[in-house]
């Protein structure tokens, strides 16, 4: 891992768009207390990213990127899906995996980093959609939990295969109809947050991204616990507003509504995780 990947070639700097230059010049590296309140003054993601207008995933990505306590020494492993569209537009180390094996790739990266840099903190974060984490990649996801890999897994749950036309997924709500699922979902939504608990995760949270400060708190807790104890899992509701028939400015209202029902805030931690979180709070990092 090298800081040079963030640096623009000086011979080309005058030709690079300003918002790309800002990713380097307005980054907040070396500040573990960074957070969403810094977003008005810092640069984490370019405005002309590839996600749809109003997509809640873009909000979630900005909050997560702003909340990483150690971005300069963090590797994000992503997978096929809507989330993969945005990673060319950030200035962090990212690895794109095949669809579904992102937790296996992340496990290998984490082990190599621990061997190569035994005296330095290197965080590995999986960030992918519900199709990659719960449907296609459930085996790799659970096996990383079973092995107690020290990685954080973040699932963007839009409850549909959004970038391939609107097929139902295991995360789709029972009875929901999509244009490529006209009969409606025939069984209940998979409770992945409970599966994560049963599979050995030490910190688990379920929430929407309607509250930036809550997202920041959850992401930091998950990463700090993963560093010291074992696997952590964060389940974020990021609805595909187009597939559920809403306008591009309706995403926030949709998430606020689900805050009161299916995605009311839920948090779980083991005693080991609670000990880490309390210590980090005392250090002023949460």
Short mmCIF file of N, CA and C in Angstrom, two decimals, residues 149-229:
data_model
loop_
_atom_site.label_atom_id
_atom_site.label_comp_id
_atom_site.label_asym_id
_atom_site.label_seq_id
_atom_site.Cartn_x
_atom_site.Cartn_y
_atom_site.Cartn_z
N UNK A 149 -12.55 -13.88 10.86
CA UNK A 149 -11.68 -12.94 10.16
C UNK A 149 -11.92 -11.53 10.69
N UNK A 150 -10.86 -10.78 10.87
CA UNK A 150 -10.96 -9.45 11.45
C UNK A 150 -11.25 -8.40 10.37
N UNK A 151 -12.41 -8.53 9.75
CA UNK A 151 -12.83 -7.60 8.71
C UNK A 151 -14.24 -7.10 9.02
N UNK A 152 -14.57 -5.94 8.48
CA UNK A 152 -15.91 -5.37 8.61
C UNK A 152 -16.65 -5.57 7.29
N UNK A 153 -17.87 -6.09 7.36
CA UNK A 153 -18.70 -6.29 6.18
C UNK A 153 -19.88 -5.33 6.24
N UNK A 154 -20.02 -4.52 5.19
CA UNK A 154 -21.12 -3.56 5.09
C UNK A 154 -21.99 -3.94 3.91
N UNK A 155 -23.27 -4.19 4.18
CA UNK A 155 -24.20 -4.59 3.13
C UNK A 155 -25.13 -3.43 2.79
N UNK A 156 -25.14 -3.04 1.52
CA UNK A 156 -26.12 -2.07 1.02
C UNK A 156 -27.33 -2.85 0.54
N UNK A 157 -28.41 -2.77 1.30
CA UNK A 157 -29.60 -3.55 1.00
C UNK A 157 -30.63 -2.68 0.29
N UNK A 158 -30.76 -2.88 -1.03
CA UNK A 158 -31.83 -2.17 -1.75
C UNK A 158 -32.97 -3.11 -2.10
N UNK A 159 -32.90 -4.34 -1.58
CA UNK A 159 -34.00 -5.31 -1.65
C UNK A 159 -34.37 -5.72 -3.07
N UNK A 160 -33.43 -5.59 -4.00
CA UNK A 160 -33.71 -5.95 -5.39
C UNK A 160 -32.39 -6.00 -6.16
N UNK A 161 -32.35 -6.78 -7.23
CA UNK A 161 -31.21 -6.73 -8.14
C UNK A 161 -31.43 -5.53 -9.05
N UNK A 162 -30.93 -4.38 -8.60
CA UNK A 162 -31.30 -3.11 -9.23
C UNK A 162 -30.59 -2.87 -10.55
N UNK A 163 -29.31 -3.25 -10.65
CA UNK A 163 -28.57 -2.89 -11.86
C UNK A 163 -28.70 -3.93 -12.96
N UNK A 164 -29.55 -4.94 -12.76
CA UNK A 164 -29.76 -5.93 -13.82
C UNK A 164 -31.23 -6.03 -14.21
N UNK A 165 -32.02 -5.02 -13.86
CA UNK A 165 -33.37 -4.98 -14.39
C UNK A 165 -34.50 -5.08 -13.40
N UNK A 166 -34.22 -5.46 -12.16
CA UNK A 166 -35.28 -5.50 -11.16
C UNK A 166 -35.79 -6.88 -10.80
N UNK A 167 -34.86 -7.85 -10.65
CA UNK A 167 -35.26 -9.17 -10.18
C UNK A 167 -35.35 -9.16 -8.65
N UNK A 168 -36.21 -10.00 -8.10
CA UNK A 168 -36.30 -10.11 -6.65
C UNK A 168 -35.05 -10.77 -6.11
N UNK A 169 -34.75 -10.51 -4.84
CA UNK A 169 -33.61 -11.13 -4.18
C UNK A 169 -34.09 -11.73 -2.87
N UNK A 170 -33.18 -12.40 -2.18
CA UNK A 170 -33.52 -12.95 -0.88
C UNK A 170 -33.89 -11.86 0.11
N UNK A 171 -33.46 -10.64 -0.15
CA UNK A 171 -33.74 -9.52 0.74
C UNK A 171 -35.02 -8.79 0.39
N UNK A 172 -35.66 -9.15 -0.72
CA UNK A 172 -36.92 -8.52 -1.10
C UNK A 172 -38.00 -8.85 -0.07
N UNK A 173 -38.85 -7.87 0.21
CA UNK A 173 -39.94 -8.08 1.16
C UNK A 173 -41.01 -8.99 0.55
N UNK A 174 -41.56 -9.88 1.35
CA UNK A 174 -42.59 -10.80 0.88
C UNK A 174 -43.76 -10.05 0.24
N UNK A 175 -44.16 -10.50 -0.94
CA UNK A 175 -45.28 -9.92 -1.65
C UNK A 175 -44.92 -8.78 -2.58
N UNK A 176 -43.67 -8.28 -2.50
CA UNK A 176 -43.31 -7.13 -3.32
C UNK A 176 -43.21 -7.53 -4.80
N UNK A 177 -43.72 -6.67 -5.65
CA UNK A 177 -43.73 -6.92 -7.09
C UNK A 177 -42.75 -5.98 -7.77
N UNK A 178 -41.89 -6.55 -8.62
CA UNK A 178 -41.01 -5.76 -9.48
C UNK A 178 -41.32 -6.08 -10.93
N UNK A 179 -40.81 -5.25 -11.83
CA UNK A 179 -41.13 -5.46 -13.24
C UNK A 179 -40.58 -6.77 -13.77
N UNK A 180 -39.53 -7.30 -13.13
CA UNK A 180 -39.02 -8.61 -13.52
C UNK A 180 -39.35 -9.67 -12.47
N UNK A 181 -40.29 -9.36 -11.59
CA UNK A 181 -40.80 -10.32 -10.61
C UNK A 181 -42.30 -10.07 -10.48
N UNK A 182 -43.07 -10.30 -11.53
CA UNK A 182 -44.48 -9.89 -11.57
C UNK A 182 -45.39 -10.64 -10.61
N UNK A 183 -44.99 -11.82 -10.16
CA UNK A 183 -45.83 -12.59 -9.24
C UNK A 183 -45.66 -12.16 -7.79
N UNK A 184 -44.63 -11.40 -7.53
CA UNK A 184 -44.39 -10.99 -6.15
C UNK A 184 -43.54 -12.00 -5.39
N UNK A 185 -42.81 -11.51 -4.42
CA UNK A 185 -41.94 -12.37 -3.60
C UNK A 185 -42.77 -13.38 -2.83
N UNK A 186 -42.33 -14.64 -2.83
CA UNK A 186 -43.12 -15.73 -2.25
C UNK A 186 -42.73 -16.09 -0.82
N UNK A 187 -41.62 -15.52 -0.31
CA UNK A 187 -41.23 -15.88 1.05
C UNK A 187 -40.67 -14.64 1.75
N UNK A 188 -40.44 -14.78 3.03
CA UNK A 188 -40.04 -13.62 3.84
C UNK A 188 -38.61 -13.18 3.54
N UNK A 189 -38.35 -11.95 3.88
CA UNK A 189 -37.01 -11.36 3.74
C UNK A 189 -36.02 -12.10 4.65
N UNK A 190 -34.84 -12.36 4.15
CA UNK A 190 -33.81 -13.04 4.93
C UNK A 190 -33.30 -12.08 6.02
N UNK A 191 -33.35 -12.48 7.29
CA UNK A 191 -32.87 -11.61 8.39
C UNK A 191 -31.35 -11.72 8.54
N UNK A 192 -30.62 -11.11 7.64
CA UNK A 192 -29.17 -11.28 7.60
C UNK A 192 -28.48 -10.80 8.87
N UNK A 193 -29.00 -9.76 9.50
CA UNK A 193 -28.40 -9.27 10.73
C UNK A 193 -28.43 -10.32 11.83
N UNK A 194 -29.52 -11.12 11.89
CA UNK A 194 -29.60 -12.18 12.89
C UNK A 194 -28.68 -13.34 12.51
N UNK A 195 -28.60 -13.63 11.23
CA UNK A 195 -27.68 -14.68 10.77
C UNK A 195 -26.24 -14.31 11.13
N UNK A 196 -25.90 -13.03 10.98
CA UNK A 196 -24.55 -12.57 11.31
C UNK A 196 -24.25 -12.79 12.79
N UNK A 197 -25.23 -12.52 13.63
CA UNK A 197 -25.06 -12.74 15.07
C UNK A 197 -24.85 -14.23 15.34
N UNK A 198 -25.71 -15.05 14.77
CA UNK A 198 -25.63 -16.50 14.99
C UNK A 198 -24.35 -17.10 14.42
N UNK A 199 -23.73 -16.39 13.47
CA UNK A 199 -22.53 -16.91 12.81
C UNK A 199 -21.24 -16.39 13.41
N UNK A 200 -21.34 -15.62 14.49
CA UNK A 200 -20.13 -15.25 15.22
C UNK A 200 -19.67 -13.81 15.11
N UNK A 201 -20.46 -12.92 14.51
CA UNK A 201 -20.05 -11.52 14.44
C UNK A 201 -20.11 -10.89 15.83
N UNK A 202 -19.14 -10.05 16.12
CA UNK A 202 -19.04 -9.46 17.45
C UNK A 202 -19.76 -8.13 17.56
N UNK A 203 -20.00 -7.49 16.44
CA UNK A 203 -20.78 -6.26 16.41
C UNK A 203 -21.66 -6.30 15.17
N UNK A 204 -22.95 -6.06 15.35
CA UNK A 204 -23.91 -6.09 14.24
C UNK A 204 -24.86 -4.91 14.40
N UNK A 205 -25.14 -4.23 13.29
CA UNK A 205 -26.10 -3.13 13.33
C UNK A 205 -26.97 -3.17 12.08
N UNK A 206 -28.23 -2.76 12.25
CA UNK A 206 -29.18 -2.62 11.14
C UNK A 206 -29.77 -1.21 11.22
N UNK A 207 -29.74 -0.49 10.10
CA UNK A 207 -30.23 0.88 10.09
C UNK A 207 -30.38 1.37 8.66
N UNK A 208 -30.99 2.56 8.52
CA UNK A 208 -31.00 3.25 7.23
C UNK A 208 -29.90 4.29 7.26
N UNK A 209 -29.74 5.02 6.16
CA UNK A 209 -28.73 6.08 6.14
C UNK A 209 -29.38 7.46 6.25
N UNK A 210 -30.55 7.51 6.88
CA UNK A 210 -31.24 8.79 7.04
C UNK A 210 -30.60 9.66 8.12
N UNK A 211 -29.79 9.05 9.00
CA UNK A 211 -29.12 9.79 10.07
C UNK A 211 -27.61 9.69 9.90
N UNK A 212 -26.97 10.71 9.36
CA UNK A 212 -25.52 10.65 9.10
C UNK A 212 -24.69 10.35 10.35
N UNK A 213 -25.01 10.99 11.48
CA UNK A 213 -24.22 10.78 12.69
C UNK A 213 -24.35 9.35 13.20
N UNK A 214 -25.52 8.75 13.03
CA UNK A 214 -25.69 7.36 13.46
C UNK A 214 -24.87 6.43 12.57
N UNK A 215 -24.87 6.69 11.25
CA UNK A 215 -24.05 5.90 10.35
C UNK A 215 -22.58 6.00 10.74
N UNK A 216 -22.12 7.21 11.03
CA UNK A 216 -20.72 7.40 11.44
C UNK A 216 -20.40 6.59 12.67
N UNK A 217 -21.25 6.66 13.68
CA UNK A 217 -21.02 5.93 14.93
C UNK A 217 -20.94 4.43 14.68
N UNK A 218 -21.87 3.90 13.91
CA UNK A 218 -21.92 2.47 13.64
C UNK A 218 -20.68 2.01 12.87
N UNK A 219 -20.28 2.76 11.85
CA UNK A 219 -19.12 2.36 11.05
C UNK A 219 -17.86 2.36 11.89
N UNK A 220 -17.69 3.38 12.69
CA UNK A 220 -16.49 3.43 13.54
C UNK A 220 -16.47 2.28 14.55
N UNK A 221 -17.60 2.03 15.19
CA UNK A 221 -17.66 0.92 16.13
C UNK A 221 -17.30 -0.39 15.44
N UNK A 222 -17.87 -0.62 14.26
CA UNK A 222 -17.63 -1.88 13.54
C UNK A 222 -16.17 -2.05 13.19
N UNK A 223 -15.52 -0.99 12.76
CA UNK A 223 -14.12 -1.10 12.35
C UNK A 223 -13.21 -1.28 13.56
N UNK A 224 -13.43 -0.53 14.63
CA UNK A 224 -12.59 -0.68 15.82
C UNK A 224 -12.72 -2.07 16.42
N UNK A 225 -13.93 -2.61 16.44
CA UNK A 225 -14.12 -3.95 16.98
C UNK A 225 -13.46 -5.00 16.09
N UNK A 226 -13.61 -4.84 14.78
CA UNK A 226 -13.00 -5.80 13.85
C UNK A 226 -11.48 -5.83 13.99
N UNK A 227 -10.88 -4.68 14.24
CA UNK A 227 -9.42 -4.62 14.39
C UNK A 227 -8.93 -5.55 15.49
N UNK A 228 -9.65 -5.59 16.59
CA UNK A 228 -9.13 -6.26 17.79
C UNK A 228 -9.79 -7.59 18.10
N UNK A 229 -11.07 -7.73 17.75
CA UNK A 229 -11.82 -8.89 18.25
C UNK A 229 -12.14 -9.90 17.16
#
